[in-house]
Coordinates of C-alpha atoms in Angstrom, one line a residue:
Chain A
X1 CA -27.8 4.3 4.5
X2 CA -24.5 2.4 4.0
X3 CA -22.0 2.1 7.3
X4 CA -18.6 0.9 6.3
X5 CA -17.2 -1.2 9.1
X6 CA -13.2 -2.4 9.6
X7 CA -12.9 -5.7 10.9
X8 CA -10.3 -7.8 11.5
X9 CA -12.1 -11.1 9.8
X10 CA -14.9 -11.7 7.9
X11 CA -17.3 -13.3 10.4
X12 CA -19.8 -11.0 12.4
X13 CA -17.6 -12.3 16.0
X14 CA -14.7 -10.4 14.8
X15 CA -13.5 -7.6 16.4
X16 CA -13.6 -4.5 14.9
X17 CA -10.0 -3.5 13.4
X18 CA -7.3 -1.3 15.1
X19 CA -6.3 0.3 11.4
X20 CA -8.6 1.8 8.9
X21 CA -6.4 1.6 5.8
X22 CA -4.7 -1.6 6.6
X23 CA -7.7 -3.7 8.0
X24 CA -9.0 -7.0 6.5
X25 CA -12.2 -6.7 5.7
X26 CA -14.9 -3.7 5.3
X27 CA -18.1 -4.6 6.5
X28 CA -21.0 -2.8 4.7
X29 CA -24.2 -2.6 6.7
X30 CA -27.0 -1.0 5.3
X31 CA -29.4 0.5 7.9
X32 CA -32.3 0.2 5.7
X33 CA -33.3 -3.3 5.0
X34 CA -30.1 -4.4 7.2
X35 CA -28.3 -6.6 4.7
X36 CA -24.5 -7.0 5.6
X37 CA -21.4 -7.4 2.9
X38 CA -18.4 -8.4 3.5
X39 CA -15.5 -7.3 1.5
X40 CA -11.6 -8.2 1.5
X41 CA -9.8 -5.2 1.6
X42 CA -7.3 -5.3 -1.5
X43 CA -5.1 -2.4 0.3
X44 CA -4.4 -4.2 3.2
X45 CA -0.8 -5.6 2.5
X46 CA 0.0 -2.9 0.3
X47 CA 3.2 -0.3 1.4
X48 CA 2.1 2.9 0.7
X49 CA -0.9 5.1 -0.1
X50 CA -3.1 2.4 1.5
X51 CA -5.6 5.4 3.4
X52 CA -6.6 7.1 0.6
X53 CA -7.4 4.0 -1.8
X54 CA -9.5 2.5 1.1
X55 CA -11.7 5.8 1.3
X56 CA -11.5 5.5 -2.4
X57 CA -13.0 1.7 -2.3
X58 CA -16.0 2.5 0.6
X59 CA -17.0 5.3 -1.6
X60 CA -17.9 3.4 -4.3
X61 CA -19.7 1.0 -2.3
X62 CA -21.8 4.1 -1.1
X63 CA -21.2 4.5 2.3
X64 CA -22.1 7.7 4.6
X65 CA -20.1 6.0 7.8
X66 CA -17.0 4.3 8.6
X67 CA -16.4 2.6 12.1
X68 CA -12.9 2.1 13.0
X69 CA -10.7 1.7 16.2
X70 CA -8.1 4.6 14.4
X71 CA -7.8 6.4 11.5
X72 CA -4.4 7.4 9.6
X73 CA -3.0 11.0 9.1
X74 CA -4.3 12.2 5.8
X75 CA -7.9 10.7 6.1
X76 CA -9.7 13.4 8.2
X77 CA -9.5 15.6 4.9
X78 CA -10.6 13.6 2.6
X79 CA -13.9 12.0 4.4
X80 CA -14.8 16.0 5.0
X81 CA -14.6 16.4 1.1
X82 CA -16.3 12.9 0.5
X83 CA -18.9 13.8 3.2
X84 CA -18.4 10.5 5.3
X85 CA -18.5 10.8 9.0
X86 CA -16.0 8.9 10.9
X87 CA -16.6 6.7 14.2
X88 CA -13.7 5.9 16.5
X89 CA -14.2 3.6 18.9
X90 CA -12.7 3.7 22.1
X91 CA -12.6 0.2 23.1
X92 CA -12.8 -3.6 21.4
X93 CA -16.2 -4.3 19.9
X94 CA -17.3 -6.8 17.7
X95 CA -18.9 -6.1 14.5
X96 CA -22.0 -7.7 15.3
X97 CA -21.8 -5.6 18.4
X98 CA -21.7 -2.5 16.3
X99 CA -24.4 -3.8 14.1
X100 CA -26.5 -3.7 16.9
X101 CA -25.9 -0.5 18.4
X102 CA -26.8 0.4 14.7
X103 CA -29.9 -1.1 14.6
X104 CA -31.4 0.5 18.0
X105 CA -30.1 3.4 17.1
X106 CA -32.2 3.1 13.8
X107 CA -35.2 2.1 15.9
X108 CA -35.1 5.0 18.1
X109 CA -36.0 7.2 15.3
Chain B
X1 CA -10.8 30.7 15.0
X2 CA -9.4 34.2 14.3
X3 CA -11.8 36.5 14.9
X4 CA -11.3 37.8 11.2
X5 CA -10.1 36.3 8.3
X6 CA -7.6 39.9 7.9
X7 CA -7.0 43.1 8.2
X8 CA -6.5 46.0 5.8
X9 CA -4.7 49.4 6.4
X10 CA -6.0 52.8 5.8
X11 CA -5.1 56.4 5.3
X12 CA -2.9 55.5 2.2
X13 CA -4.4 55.4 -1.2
X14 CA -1.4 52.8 -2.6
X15 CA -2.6 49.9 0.1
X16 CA -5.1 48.6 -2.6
X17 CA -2.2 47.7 -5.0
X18 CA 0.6 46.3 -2.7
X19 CA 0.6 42.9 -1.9
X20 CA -0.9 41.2 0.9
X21 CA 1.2 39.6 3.6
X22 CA -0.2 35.7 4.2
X23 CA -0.2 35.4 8.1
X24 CA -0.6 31.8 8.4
X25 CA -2.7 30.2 10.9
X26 CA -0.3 28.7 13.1
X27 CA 1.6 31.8 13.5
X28 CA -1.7 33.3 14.0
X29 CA -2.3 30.9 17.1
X30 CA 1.2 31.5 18.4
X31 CA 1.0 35.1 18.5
X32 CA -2.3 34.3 20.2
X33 CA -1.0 32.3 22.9
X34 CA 2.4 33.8 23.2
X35 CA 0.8 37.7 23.8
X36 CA -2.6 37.5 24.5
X37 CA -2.8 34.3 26.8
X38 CA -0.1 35.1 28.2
X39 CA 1.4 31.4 27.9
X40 CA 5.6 31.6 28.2
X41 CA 6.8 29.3 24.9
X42 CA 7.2 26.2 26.5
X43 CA 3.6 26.2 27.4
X44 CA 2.3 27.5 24.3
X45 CA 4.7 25.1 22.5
X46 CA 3.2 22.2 24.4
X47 CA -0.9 23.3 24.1
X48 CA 0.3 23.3 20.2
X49 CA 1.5 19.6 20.9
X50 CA 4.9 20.5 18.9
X51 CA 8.3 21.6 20.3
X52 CA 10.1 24.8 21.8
X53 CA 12.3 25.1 19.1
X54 CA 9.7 24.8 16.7
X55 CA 7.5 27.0 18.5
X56 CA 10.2 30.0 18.5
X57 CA 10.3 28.9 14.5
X58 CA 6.6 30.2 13.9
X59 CA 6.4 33.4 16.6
X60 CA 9.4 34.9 15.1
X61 CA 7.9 34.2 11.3
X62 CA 4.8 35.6 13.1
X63 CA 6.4 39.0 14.5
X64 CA 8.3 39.8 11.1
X65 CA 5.1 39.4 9.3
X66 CA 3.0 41.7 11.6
X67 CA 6.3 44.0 11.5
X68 CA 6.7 43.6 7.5
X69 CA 2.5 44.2 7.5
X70 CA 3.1 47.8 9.5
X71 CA 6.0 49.1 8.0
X72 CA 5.2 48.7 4.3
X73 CA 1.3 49.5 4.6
X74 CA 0.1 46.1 3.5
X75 CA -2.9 43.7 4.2
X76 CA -3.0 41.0 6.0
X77 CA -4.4 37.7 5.6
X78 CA -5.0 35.4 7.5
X79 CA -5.2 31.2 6.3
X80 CA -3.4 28.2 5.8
X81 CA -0.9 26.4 7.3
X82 CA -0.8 23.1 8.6
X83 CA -3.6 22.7 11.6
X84 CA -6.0 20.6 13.0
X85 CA -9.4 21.8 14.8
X86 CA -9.8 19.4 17.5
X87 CA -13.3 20.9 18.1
X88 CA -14.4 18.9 15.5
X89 CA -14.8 15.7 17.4
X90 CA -17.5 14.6 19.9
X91 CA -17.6 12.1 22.2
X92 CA -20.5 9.8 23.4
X93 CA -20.8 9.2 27.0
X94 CA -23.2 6.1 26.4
X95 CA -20.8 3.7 24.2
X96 CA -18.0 5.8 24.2
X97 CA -17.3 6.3 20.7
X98 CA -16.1 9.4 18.7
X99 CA -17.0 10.9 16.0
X100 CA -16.6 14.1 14.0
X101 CA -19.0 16.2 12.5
X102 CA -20.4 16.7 9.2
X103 CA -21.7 19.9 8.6
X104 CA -24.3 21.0 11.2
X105 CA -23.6 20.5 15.5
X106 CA -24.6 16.8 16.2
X107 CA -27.8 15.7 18.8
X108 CA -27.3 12.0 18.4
X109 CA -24.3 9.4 18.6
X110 CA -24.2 8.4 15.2
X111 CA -23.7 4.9 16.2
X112 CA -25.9 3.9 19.2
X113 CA -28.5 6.6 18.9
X114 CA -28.0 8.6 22.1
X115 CA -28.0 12.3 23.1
X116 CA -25.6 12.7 25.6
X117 CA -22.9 14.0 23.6
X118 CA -20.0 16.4 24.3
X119 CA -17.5 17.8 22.5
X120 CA -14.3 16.0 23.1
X121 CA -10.8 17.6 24.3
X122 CA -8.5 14.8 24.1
X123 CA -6.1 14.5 27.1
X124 CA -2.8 16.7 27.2
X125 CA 0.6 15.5 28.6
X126 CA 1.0 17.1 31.6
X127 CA 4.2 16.5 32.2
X128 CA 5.5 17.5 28.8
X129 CA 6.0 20.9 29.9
X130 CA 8.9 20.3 32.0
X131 CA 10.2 17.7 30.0
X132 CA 9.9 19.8 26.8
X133 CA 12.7 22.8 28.8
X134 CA 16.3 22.5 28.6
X135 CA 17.1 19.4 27.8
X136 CA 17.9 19.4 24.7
X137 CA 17.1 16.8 23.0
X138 CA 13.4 16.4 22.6
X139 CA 12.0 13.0 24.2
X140 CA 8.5 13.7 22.9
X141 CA 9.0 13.0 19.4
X142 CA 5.7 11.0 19.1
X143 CA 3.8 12.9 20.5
X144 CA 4.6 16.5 18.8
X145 CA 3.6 17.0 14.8
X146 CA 5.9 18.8 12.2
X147 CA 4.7 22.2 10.8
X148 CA 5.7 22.2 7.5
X149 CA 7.5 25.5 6.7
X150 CA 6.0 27.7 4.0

């Protein structure tokens, strides 16, 4: 399974972004033979309509998950229809942080 | 949640053909908190995170609804409107993170694995009920969403 992260840089010590639509990079992590992508996020500079074509991007790169630090407005609806669940994090992590709270978590299975 | 999704009259044999009357959901909730919890507005305004004003807005649509509902004999349906379950969202109590849920009740943070879990409430402004009364200009403005009218 694909986990879309949103980081702030494309290096596994950045943090993890504060903006979902807006953020960098997308990280993709897949839990299954633990490869990691990283991906500049064309939408980041853009004005408007930035939410919906970053779900539109992680979606075709597959992903069931998305770790952010917030999500906009309009995305809650449209992950429900896409059927991608949605992590907020609470405090600053890096990605490789995150990575490996993903990988125990895939070893406790 | 209502507890239904409507209500149809009976006794007549017209109520089949006239038209329903579309009680939307955020009316729904105000009539809920307004006459059944007992709230006054500016509490129930507050637990709906949006202003008195606005409140007053959506009982009184509410009311003439119910009232338009009794009068002329007609169904009524409950749905719509513009709302947000905040059920939805669970907290981990090992890394802290929250998460909603997909289609069945989660067992296990999706991210680090564990099962201590709870469903998460997120903090209300206590002191917006005061601040919400008689002053008239609204100094919450951030923290109160628009309900778009029908």
């Amino acid at each position: 399974m694909r986990v879309a992260i949103a980081s702030t840089g494309n290096a596994l010590s950045d943090n993890v972004d504060l903006h979902f639509g807006r953020c960098e990079y997308f990280v993709f992590y897949d839990t299954d033979n633990g490869q990691c992508e990283f991906v500049l996020n064309p939408n980041r500079d853009k004005e408007e309509n930035v939410g919906p074509e970053s779900v539109q991007l992680i979606t075709s790169y597959g992903a069931e998950k998305v770790v952010s630090r917030e999500f906009g407005f309009r995305i809650k609806s449209l992950m429900m229809e896409k059927k991608i669940q949605m992590i907020v994090l609470q405090q600053d992590k890096t990605i490789e942080e995150v990575i490996g709270l993903l990988v125990n978590n895939g070893k406790g299975k | 949640m209502p507890a239904v999704s409507g209500f149809k009259p009976y006794g007549s044999d017209k109520t089949g053909k006239r038209k329903a009357v579309f009680l939307l959901c955020e009316e729904y909730e105000a009539l809920r908190l307004n006459d059944y919890e007992k709230c006054n507005q500016c509490e129930a305004a507050a637990i709906m995170q949006i202003s008195r004003p606005t409140f007053t807005r959506i009982y009184i649509s509410a009311r003439e609804k119910i009232a338009t509902a009794f009068v002329e004999g007609r169904k009524i349906v409950i749905e719509g409107g513009k709302i947000e379950y905040d059920q939805d969202w669970y907290k981990c109590d090992t890394c802290g993170c929250l998460f909603d849920k997909l289609e069945e009740v989660p067992e296990r943070c999706p991210l680090c694995g564990a099962t201590d879990i709870e469903i998460y409430i997120p903090p209300r402004v206590e002191s917006s009920i005061e601040s919400l009364c008689g002053k008239g200009k609204c100094k919450h403005r951030k923290y109160r969403r628009r309900l778009v009218e029908k």
